């Protein structure tokens, strides 16, 4: 949701946008990538460049982690900290940032929310990483986070008119559908409910009745590079 809304907003603001998808071999990527391709087809405009897909297999590193196997993924009753993926933002950014530097794109935008609870989503982390990236001879790059001061409902309001049915959040898909009971499905339901928007998602199972909204988090699965005016 967050990355798709960010892309829509950057296009709306007149930026030329180069979207990225990083394939790491995670359990939900087939469904997520297909949905992302549909979203890009629907929002296509002269400012939108073709999707760049980058490979970074992580099964050798993550091993039997639930994000690789799909087994025992954090469910709707788990704390948001349970969905942390080791060094996710670092791994997401490095290859996309280098692509940007090699192609003359000076800003890499990420849909990190202000409510993201993880250490690799802080200003300290992004400022330090930006400094490191700019120590290389490949050229200047800025890491921009237009949603860093926002929480989920504000981001959802930004995307209210966007085709959010073409987004995918689930970490334990069933038959190509959102499972309806994982941590991220619960967060997705809460996101639509938070602004009173009908949830267009087809879930494989109904919501668990015990879930209460615990606040929004976002572990960005893709980055969106804006070209032209700074984001
Ligand atoms: Zn799910």
Coordinates of C-alpha atoms and ligand atoms in Angstrom, one line a residue:
X1 CA 0.0 0.0 0.0
X2 CA 2.6 2.6 1.1
X3 CA 5.0 2.1 -1.9
X4 CA 2.1 2.1 -4.4
X5 CA 0.6 5.3 -2.9
X6 CA 4.0 6.9 -2.9
X7 CA 4.4 6.1 -6.6
X8 CA 1.0 7.5 -7.3
X9 CA 1.8 10.7 -5.4
X10 CA 5.1 11.2 -7.1
X11 CA 3.4 10.9 -10.5
X12 CA 0.6 13.2 -9.4
X13 CA 3.3 15.8 -8.5
X14 CA 4.8 15.6 -11.9
X15 CA 7.9 13.6 -11.2
X16 CA 9.4 11.2 -13.7
X17 CA 9.3 8.0 -11.7
X18 CA 11.4 4.9 -12.1
X19 CA 9.9 2.0 -10.0
X20 CA 11.9 -0.9 -8.7
X21 CA 11.1 -4.3 -7.4
X22 CA 13.7 -6.3 -5.6
X23 CA 13.3 -10.1 -5.9
X24 CA 14.8 -11.8 -2.8
X25 CA 13.1 -15.2 -3.1
X26 CA 10.6 -14.3 -0.3
X27 CA 7.5 -16.3 0.1
X28 CA 5.0 -13.7 -1.1
X29 CA 6.9 -12.3 -4.0
X30 CA 5.1 -14.0 -6.9
X31 CA 1.7 -12.6 -5.8
X32 CA 3.2 -9.2 -4.8
X33 CA 5.1 -8.7 -8.0
X34 CA 2.2 -9.7 -10.2
X35 CA 0.0 -7.2 -8.4
X36 CA 2.6 -4.5 -8.6
X37 CA 2.7 -5.0 -12.4
X38 CA -1.0 -4.6 -12.6
X39 CA -0.9 -1.4 -10.5
X40 CA 1.7 0.0 -12.8
X41 CA -0.4 -0.8 -15.9
X42 CA -3.4 0.9 -14.3
X43 CA -1.5 4.1 -13.3
X44 CA 0.6 4.3 -16.4
X45 CA 1.4 7.8 -17.6
X46 CA 4.1 9.5 -19.6
X47 CA 6.1 10.1 -16.4
X48 CA 6.2 6.4 -15.4
X49 CA 9.2 4.4 -16.6
X50 CA 9.1 0.6 -17.0
X51 CA 9.6 -1.4 -13.9
X52 CA 13.1 -2.4 -13.2
X53 CA 13.4 -5.8 -11.4
X54 CA 16.6 -6.5 -9.5
X55 CA 17.6 -9.9 -8.0
X56 CA 19.0 -10.4 -4.5
X57 CA 18.4 -13.9 -3.4
X58 CA 18.3 -14.2 0.4
X59 CA 17.6 -17.8 1.0
X60 CA 21.3 -18.5 1.6
X61 CA 21.3 -15.8 4.3
X62 CA 17.8 -16.1 5.8
X63 CA 17.8 -19.9 5.7
X64 CA 14.6 -21.4 7.2
X65 CA 13.2 -18.0 8.3
X66 CA 9.4 -17.7 7.8
X67 CA 9.9 -15.1 5.1
X68 CA 11.5 -17.8 3.0
X69 CA 9.5 -20.9 3.9
X70 CA 6.1 -19.3 4.5
X71 CA 5.8 -21.5 7.6
X72 CA 4.6 -20.0 10.9
X73 CA 4.4 -16.4 9.5
X74 CA 3.5 -13.9 12.2
X75 CA -0.3 -13.9 12.5
X76 CA -2.8 -11.1 13.4
X77 CA -2.2 -11.5 17.1
X78 CA 1.6 -11.1 16.9
X79 CA 3.4 -7.9 17.7
X80 CA 4.5 -5.8 14.8
X81 CA 8.1 -6.4 15.8
X82 CA 7.6 -10.0 14.7
X83 CA 7.6 -9.1 11.0
X84 CA 11.0 -7.5 11.1
X85 CA 13.3 -8.9 8.4
X86 CA 17.0 -8.7 9.2
X87 CA 18.5 -5.6 7.6
X88 CA 15.6 -5.3 5.2
X89 CA 16.0 -1.7 4.4
X90 CA 19.7 -1.9 3.9
X91 CA 19.3 -4.8 1.5
X92 CA 16.5 -3.1 -0.3
X93 CA 18.3 0.2 -0.8
X94 CA 21.9 -0.8 -1.8
X95 CA 21.2 -2.3 -5.2
X96 CA 18.5 0.2 -6.2
X97 CA 20.6 3.1 -5.1
X98 CA 23.5 1.9 -7.1
X99 CA 21.2 1.4 -10.1
X100 CA 20.2 5.1 -9.7
X101 CA 23.7 6.3 -9.4
X102 CA 24.7 4.4 -12.5
X103 CA 21.8 5.9 -14.5
X104 CA 21.9 9.5 -13.4
X105 CA 19.0 9.4 -11.0
X106 CA 19.7 11.5 -8.0
X107 CA 16.8 10.7 -5.6
X108 CA 15.6 7.3 -4.3
X109 CA 12.2 7.6 -2.6
X110 CA 11.0 5.1 0.0
X111 CA 7.6 4.9 1.6
X112 CA 8.8 4.6 5.2
X113 CA 6.2 5.7 7.7
X114 CA 6.8 7.8 10.8
X115 CA 5.3 4.9 12.8
X116 CA 7.8 2.3 11.6
X117 CA 9.2 0.9 14.8
X118 CA 12.5 -0.6 13.5
X119 CA 16.0 0.6 14.0
X120 CA 16.6 0.5 10.2
X121 CA 13.9 3.1 9.6
X122 CA 15.3 6.0 11.6
X123 CA 16.7 9.2 10.3
X124 CA 20.0 8.2 11.8
X125 CA 20.0 5.0 9.7
X126 CA 19.1 6.7 6.4
X127 CA 21.4 9.7 6.9
X128 CA 24.3 7.3 7.7
X129 CA 23.5 5.1 4.7
X130 CA 23.2 8.1 2.4
X131 CA 26.7 9.3 3.6
X132 CA 28.1 5.9 2.8
X133 CA 26.5 5.7 -0.7
X134 CA 27.9 9.1 -1.5
X135 CA 31.4 8.0 -0.6
X136 CA 31.4 5.9 -3.8
X137 CA 32.6 7.2 -7.2
X138 CA 29.2 6.5 -8.8
X139 CA 27.7 9.9 -8.2
X140 CA 25.3 11.6 -5.9
X141 CA 22.2 10.0 -4.4
X142 CA 19.6 11.3 -2.0
X143 CA 17.4 9.0 0.1
X144 CA 14.0 10.7 0.4
X145 CA 11.2 9.6 2.6
X146 CA 8.1 11.7 1.9
X147 CA 6.0 9.7 4.3
X148 CA 8.4 9.8 7.3
X149 CA 6.3 12.3 9.2
X150 CA 3.0 10.5 8.5
X151 CA 1.1 7.6 10.0
X152 CA -0.9 5.1 8.1
X153 CA -4.3 6.9 8.0
X154 CA -2.7 10.0 6.5
X155 CA -1.0 7.9 3.8
X156 CA -4.2 6.1 3.1
X157 CA -6.0 9.4 2.7
X158 CA -3.4 10.4 0.1
X159 CA -4.1 7.2 -1.8
X160 CA -7.9 7.2 -1.3
X161 CA -8.6 7.7 -5.0
X162 CA -5.8 5.4 -6.2
X163 CA -6.4 1.8 -7.5
X164 CA -5.5 0.2 -4.2
X165 CA -7.1 -3.1 -5.2
X166 CA -3.9 -3.6 -7.2
X167 CA -1.7 -3.8 -4.1
X168 CA -0.6 -6.8 -2.1
X169 CA 0.3 -6.9 1.6
X170 CA 0.2 -10.5 2.7
X171 CA 3.2 -12.5 4.0
X172 CA 1.3 -15.9 3.8
X173 CA -0.7 -15.9 0.6
X174 CA -3.2 -18.7 0.0
X175 CA -4.2 -19.7 -3.6
X176 CA -2.8 -16.4 -4.8
X177 CA -5.1 -14.4 -2.4
X178 CA -4.4 -12.4 0.8
X179 CA -4.6 -15.0 3.6
X180 CA -6.7 -12.8 5.8
X181 CA -5.1 -13.8 9.1
X182 CA -1.4 -12.9 9.0
X183 CA 0.1 -9.8 10.7
X184 CA 0.2 -7.8 7.4
X185 CA -3.3 -8.7 6.4
X186 CA -4.5 -7.4 9.8
X187 CA -2.6 -4.2 9.2
X188 CA -4.1 -3.9 5.7
X189 CA -7.7 -4.3 7.0
X190 CA -7.0 -1.8 9.7
X191 CA -5.5 0.6 7.1
X192 CA -8.7 0.7 5.0
X193 CA -10.9 0.8 8.1
X194 CA -8.9 3.7 9.5
X195 CA -10.2 6.1 6.9
X196 CA -13.6 4.4 6.4
X197 CA -12.7 3.1 3.0
X198 CA -14.2 -0.1 1.7
X199 CA -11.5 -2.8 1.6
X200 CA -11.4 -4.1 -2.0
X201 CA -9.2 -7.1 -1.0
X202 CA -10.3 -10.7 -1.6
X203 CA -9.2 -12.5 1.5
X204 CA -8.9 -16.3 1.7
X205 CA -10.3 -16.3 5.2
X206 CA -12.3 -13.8 7.3
X207 CA -10.7 -11.5 9.8
X208 CA -9.7 -12.9 13.2
X209 CA -12.1 -11.3 15.6
X210 CA -9.5 -10.7 18.3
X211 CA -7.3 -8.3 16.3
X212 CA -7.1 -4.8 17.4
X213 CA -5.2 -2.2 15.4
X214 CA -1.7 -1.8 16.9
X215 CA -0.4 1.0 14.8
X216 CA 0.9 1.1 11.3
X217 CA 4.3 -0.2 10.3
X218 CA 5.9 -0.5 6.9
X219 CA 8.7 -2.6 5.8
X220 CA 9.2 -1.4 2.3
X221 CA 9.4 -4.1 -0.3
X222 CA 10.2 -1.8 -3.1
X223 CA 11.6 1.6 -3.7
X224 CA 10.5 4.2 -6.1
X225 CA 13.0 6.6 -7.6
X226 CA 11.8 10.0 -8.5
X227 CA 13.6 11.9 -11.2
X228 CA 13.4 15.6 -11.8
X229 CA 12.1 17.8 -9.0
X230 CA 13.2 16.6 -5.6
X231 CA 10.5 14.6 -3.9
Ligands
LIG1 ZN1 -2.0 -12.5 5.0

